[in-house]
Amino acid sequence: MTPPGRTPRLRPGRRLHAALALMACALLTACAVDGPADLDLARPLTGSPEQSSARIADDRMPPAPQDERAWLRAVDHAYSSTGGHGAEAWLRHRMAHRGPGERLAVVMGIDDVMVQTHFGGIGALVPRSVRFVRAAHDLGYSIFYVTGRRYGDSLLRIEARFDQENVPANAVYARPVGATNEQSAKAQCRAAIQAQGYTLAMSVAADGASFSGAPRPEKEVRLPDFAKPA
C-alpha cells in the first residue's frame, strides 16, 4: 500500500507508456492555456524585463566540459555541492519540514539532465540524475519533467526509455503549442504544476531558460550548460 503523499513508482509496460503519453498531452493543454496571465508566449524578449532575467539566469550557468568524463564529473559535483551537503540531503531535510498536507515536487529538465544529448544521445540516460530522481521519489516527492522539446517522436522515445529503466515520472511537460519564447514557456509549465497544488521544492536543469521567470523553486541545481563551453 502506498503511504499518504507518495506517488507509486512507475512500472514498465505498454499500458503505463500510453498513460504517460496521455497524461503529458492533457497537461500540455493546461500548460498552454491555464498559465499566469502575465506570461505572453508570443512576446519578444528584446528590451523586456524578462530578457534581463534570462541574461542573469544564463550568466549563472556553469560551463560544460567538452570531454564526456569531465562532464559527468561536473554533473556529479553539481548534485553533491547543492546546499552544502548534497541535493538528496537537502530533499530529506525539506521533506522532514513540510507543512501538513503539503505536496512537494521536483522539476527536472531532460536534455543534458536526464539524457546525454551531447554525448550519448537521447537513448543514454545520465546515471547521476537517474539516481537522484529515484531517491527523490523514494522520499515522497512527485517528479515532473519540463522540456523545450515539442511533443513528438523524440520525446516519445525518451519517455519509453524512462519506462524501460523504471525512472519515476508523474508527467512530462513539452513545449506548449504556439510557444516561441522558451523562458516563458517553461515558466508557464512550472506555473501549471504549481496550480495543481504542488510546492516547487527543487529544479534541476542545464540551461538558463529553466531558471528564468516565475514561479521559481525553493532550490535550484544548475548542471553544466553546453551553451557555455569550458
GROMACS .gro file of C-alpha atoms in nm:
model
  230
    1MET     CA    1   0.000   0.000   0.000
    2THR     CA    2   0.135   0.343  -0.094
    3PRO     CA    3   0.188   0.575   0.207
    4PRO     CA    4  -0.009   0.906   0.206
    5GLY     CA    5   0.158   1.175  -0.001
    6ARG     CA    6   0.360   0.924  -0.202
    7THR     CA    7   0.341   0.861  -0.573
    8PRO     CA    8   0.366   0.493  -0.670
    9ARG     CA    9   0.680   0.411  -0.868
   10LEU     CA   10   0.608   0.382  -1.237
   11ARG     CA   11   0.641   0.032  -1.377
   12PRO     CA   12   0.737  -0.062  -1.731
   13GLY     CA   13   0.474  -0.176  -1.978
   14ARG     CA   14   0.275  -0.056  -2.273
   15ARG     CA   15  -0.023   0.040  -2.061
   16LEU     CA   16   0.198   0.265  -1.849
   17HIS     CA   17   0.364   0.418  -2.155
   18ALA     CA   18   0.026   0.503  -2.306
   19ALA     CA   19  -0.093   0.650  -1.977
   20LEU     CA   20   0.221   0.862  -1.950
   21ALA     CA   21   0.173   0.996  -2.302
   22LEU     CA   22  -0.195   1.075  -2.243
   23MET     CA   23  -0.116   1.247  -1.914
   24ALA     CA   24   0.152   1.456  -2.081
   25CYS     CA   25  -0.081   1.556  -2.366
   26ALA     CA   26  -0.353   1.655  -2.119
   27LEU     CA   27  -0.111   1.861  -1.917
   28LEU     CA   28   0.021   2.035  -2.226
   29THR     CA   29  -0.322   2.185  -2.277
   30ALA     CA   30  -0.323   2.313  -1.919
   31CYS     CA   31   0.028   2.441  -1.958
   32ALA     CA   32  -0.053   2.626  -2.279
   33VAL     CA   33  -0.385   2.770  -2.164
   34ASP     CA   34  -0.402   2.799  -1.787
   35GLY     CA   35  -0.070   2.964  -1.705
   36PRO     CA   36  -0.041   3.303  -1.537
   37ALA     CA   37  -0.198   3.587  -1.735
   38ASP     CA   38   0.118   3.800  -1.731
   39LEU     CA   39   0.314   3.544  -1.936
   40ASP     CA   40   0.282   3.617  -2.307
   41LEU     CA   41   0.439   3.335  -2.508
   42ALA     CA   42   0.448   3.545  -2.824
   43ARG     CA   43   0.612   3.849  -2.665
   44PRO     CA   44   0.969   3.910  -2.786
   45LEU     CA   45   1.249   3.917  -2.533
   46THR     CA   46   1.413   4.232  -2.670
   47GLY     CA   47   1.407   4.515  -2.421
   48SER     CA   48   1.180   4.337  -2.172
   49PRO     CA   49   1.236   4.266  -1.801
   50GLU     CA   50   1.217   3.900  -1.900
   51GLN     CA   51   1.527   3.947  -2.115
   52SER     CA   52   1.719   4.077  -1.814
   53SER     CA   53   1.602   3.781  -1.607
   54ALA     CA   54   1.710   3.541  -1.882
   55ARG     CA   55   2.053   3.703  -1.905
   56ILE     CA   56   2.104   3.673  -1.530
   57ALA     CA   57   1.997   3.308  -1.543
   58ASP     CA   58   2.235   3.239  -1.832
   59ASP     CA   59   2.526   3.413  -1.658
   60ARG     CA   60   2.485   3.189  -1.354
   61MET     CA   61   2.502   2.866  -1.552
   62PRO     CA   62   2.825   2.663  -1.515
   63PRO     CA   63   3.013   2.588  -1.840
   64ALA     CA   64   3.010   2.236  -1.982
   65PRO     CA   65   3.335   2.045  -2.035
   66GLN     CA   66   3.371   1.909  -2.388
   67ASP     CA   67   3.504   1.575  -2.259
   68GLU     CA   68   3.239   1.323  -2.158
   69ARG     CA   69   3.413   1.202  -1.842
   70ALA     CA   70   3.482   1.557  -1.729
   71TRP     CA   71   3.120   1.647  -1.795
   72LEU     CA   72   2.989   1.353  -1.590
   73ARG     CA   73   3.221   1.457  -1.305
   74ALA     CA   74   3.086   1.812  -1.328
   75VAL     CA   75   2.730   1.678  -1.312
   76ASP     CA   76   2.818   1.474  -1.002
   77HIS     CA   77   2.974   1.783  -0.844
   78ALA     CA   78   2.663   1.993  -0.908
   79TYR     CA   79   2.448   1.745  -0.719
   80SER     CA   80   2.695   1.681  -0.437
   81SER     CA   81   2.759   2.051  -0.370
   82THR     CA   82   2.393   2.155  -0.351
   83GLY     CA   83   2.303   2.301  -0.014
   84GLY     CA   84   2.647   2.221   0.121
   85HIS     CA   85   2.561   1.856   0.187
   86GLY     CA   86   2.421   1.737  -0.145
   87ALA     CA   87   2.089   1.753  -0.327
   88GLU     CA   88   1.946   1.440  -0.165
   89ALA     CA   89   2.034   1.566   0.183
   90TRP     CA   90   1.855   1.893   0.106
   91LEU     CA   91   1.547   1.700  -0.008
   92ARG     CA   92   1.546   1.487   0.307
   93HIS     CA   93   1.561   1.799   0.525
   94ARG     CA   94   1.286   1.971   0.326
   95MET     CA   95   1.057   1.667   0.339
   96ALA     CA   96   1.110   1.641   0.714
   97HIS     CA   97   0.988   2.001   0.749
   98ARG     CA   98   0.698   2.003   0.504
   99GLY     CA   99   0.368   2.152   0.615
  100PRO     CA  100   0.054   1.949   0.686
  101GLY     CA  101  -0.080   1.818   0.358
  102GLU     CA  102   0.195   1.990   0.159
  103ARG     CA  103   0.273   1.823  -0.174
  104LEU     CA  104   0.635   1.863  -0.276
  105ALA     CA  105   0.758   1.842  -0.633
  106VAL     CA  106   1.093   1.816  -0.809
  107VAL     CA  107   1.110   1.962  -1.160
  108MET     CA  108   1.371   1.813  -1.393
  109GLY     CA  109   1.498   1.916  -1.734
  110ILE     CA  110   1.555   1.646  -1.994
  111ASP     CA  111   1.835   1.736  -2.236
  112ASP     CA  112   2.178   1.701  -2.071
  113VAL     CA  113   1.994   1.644  -1.743
  114MET     CA  114   1.820   1.308  -1.780
  115VAL     CA  115   1.956   1.210  -2.122
  116GLN     CA  116   2.309   1.258  -2.255
  117THR     CA  117   2.205   1.467  -2.554
  118HIS     CA  118   2.553   1.596  -2.641
  119PHE     CA  119   2.750   1.276  -2.585
  120GLY     CA  120   2.543   0.958  -2.581
  121GLY     CA  121   2.224   1.084  -2.744
  122ILE     CA  122   1.869   1.063  -2.614
  123GLY     CA  123   1.893   0.687  -2.566
  124ALA     CA  124   2.163   0.724  -2.299
  125LEU     CA  125   2.047   0.827  -1.953
  126VAL     CA  126   2.256   1.036  -1.712
  127PRO     CA  127   2.331   0.792  -1.427
  128ARG     CA  128   2.361   1.055  -1.153
  129SER     CA  129   2.030   1.216  -1.246
  130VAL     CA  130   1.855   0.879  -1.255
  131ARG     CA  131   1.982   0.802  -0.904
  132PHE     CA  132   1.867   1.145  -0.792
  133VAL     CA  133   1.508   1.118  -0.917
  134ARG     CA  134   1.476   0.768  -0.772
  135ALA     CA  135   1.595   0.898  -0.435
  136ALA     CA  136   1.356   1.194  -0.458
  137HIS     CA  137   1.067   0.963  -0.541
  138ASP     CA  138   1.152   0.732  -0.252
  139LEU     CA  139   1.147   1.033  -0.019
  140GLY     CA  140   0.792   1.114  -0.130
  141TYR     CA  141   0.846   1.382  -0.395
  142SER     CA  142   0.643   1.398  -0.715
  143ILE     CA  143   0.867   1.414  -1.023
  144PHE     CA  144   0.785   1.635  -1.322
  145TYR     CA  145   0.984   1.695  -1.639
  146VAL     CA  146   0.980   2.026  -1.828
  147THR     CA  147   1.150   2.042  -2.166
  148GLY     CA  148   1.188   2.281  -2.456
  149ARG     CA  149   1.121   1.990  -2.692
  150ARG     CA  150   0.787   1.978  -2.865
  151TYR     CA  151   0.581   1.665  -2.814
  152GLY     CA  152   0.673   1.419  -3.089
  153ASP     CA  153   0.874   1.110  -3.174
  154SER     CA  154   1.191   1.211  -2.989
  155LEU     CA  155   1.005   1.282  -2.667
  156LEU     CA  156   0.809   0.959  -2.701
  157ARG     CA  157   1.142   0.775  -2.733
  158ILE     CA  158   1.269   0.945  -2.418
  159GLU     CA  159   0.951   0.853  -2.228
  160ALA     CA  160   0.989   0.495  -2.348
  161ARG     CA  161   1.346   0.494  -2.217
  162PHE     CA  162   1.223   0.617  -1.879
  163ASP     CA  163   0.964   0.341  -1.888
  164GLN     CA  164   1.224   0.074  -1.966
  165GLU     CA  165   1.453   0.186  -1.684
  166ASN     CA  166   1.173   0.243  -1.432
  167VAL     CA  167   1.253   0.613  -1.398
  168PRO     CA  168   0.987   0.784  -1.181
  169ALA     CA  169   0.772   1.037  -1.367
  170ASN     CA  170   0.442   1.194  -1.274
  171ALA     CA  171   0.420   1.379  -1.606
  172VAL     CA  172   0.626   1.524  -1.888
  173TYR     CA  173   0.560   1.882  -1.999
  174ALA     CA  174   0.667   1.953  -2.356
  175ARG     CA  175   0.686   2.297  -2.513
  176PRO     CA  176   0.328   2.428  -2.544
  177VAL     CA  177   0.180   2.462  -2.891
  178GLY     CA  178   0.246   2.810  -3.027
  179ALA     CA  179   0.516   2.893  -2.774
  180THR     CA  180   0.803   3.086  -2.933
  181ASN     CA  181   0.969   3.205  -2.613
  182GLU     CA  182   1.138   2.919  -2.427
  183GLN     CA  183   1.183   3.108  -2.098
  184SER     CA  184   0.813   3.198  -2.076
  185ALA     CA  185   0.705   2.854  -2.195
  186LYS     CA  186   0.899   2.677  -1.921
  187ALA     CA  187   0.782   2.925  -1.658
  188GLN     CA  188   0.424   2.868  -1.766
  189CYS     CA  189   0.468   2.492  -1.732
  190ARG     CA  190   0.606   2.537  -1.380
  191ALA     CA  191   0.303   2.752  -1.301
  192ALA     CA  192   0.077   2.473  -1.427
  193ILE     CA  193   0.245   2.229  -1.187
  194GLN     CA  194   0.211   2.475  -0.901
  195ALA     CA  195  -0.155   2.532  -0.987
  196GLN     CA  196  -0.219   2.163  -0.917
  197GLY     CA  197  -0.130   2.227  -0.554
  198TYR     CA  198   0.239   2.141  -0.556
  199THR     CA  199   0.521   2.328  -0.386
  200LEU     CA  200   0.814   2.352  -0.627
  201ALA     CA  201   1.084   2.234  -0.392
  202MET     CA  202   1.374   2.183  -0.633
  203SER     CA  203   1.452   2.225  -1.001
  204VAL     CA  204   1.740   2.063  -1.190
  205ALA     CA  205   1.831   2.190  -1.537
  206ALA     CA  206   2.119   2.256  -1.773
  207ASP     CA  207   2.008   2.579  -1.939
  208GLY     CA  208   1.936   2.932  -1.822
  209ALA     CA  209   1.585   2.929  -1.972
  210SER     CA  210   1.479   2.684  -1.700
  211PHE     CA  211   1.571   2.929  -1.424
  212SER     CA  212   1.413   3.242  -1.569
  213GLY     CA  213   1.072   3.378  -1.473
  214ALA     CA  214   0.820   3.292  -1.204
  215PRO     CA  215   0.737   3.074  -1.025
  216ARG     CA  216   1.080   2.977  -0.903
  217PRO     CA  217   1.161   2.665  -0.700
  218GLU     CA  218   1.293   2.683  -0.347
  219LYS     CA  219   1.623   2.527  -0.453
  220GLU     CA  220   1.797   2.520  -0.791
  221VAL     CA  221   2.057   2.272  -0.916
  222ARG     CA  222   2.241   2.406  -1.221
  223LEU     CA  223   2.407   2.139  -1.432
  224PRO     CA  224   2.673   2.227  -1.694
  225ASP     CA  225   2.533   2.430  -1.984
  226PHE     CA  226   2.660   2.337  -2.331
  227ALA     CA  227   2.579   2.690  -2.448
  228LYS     CA  228   2.879   2.789  -2.233
  229PRO     CA  229   3.165   2.550  -2.321
  230ALA     CA  230   3.454   2.540  -2.076
   0.00000   0.00000   0.00000
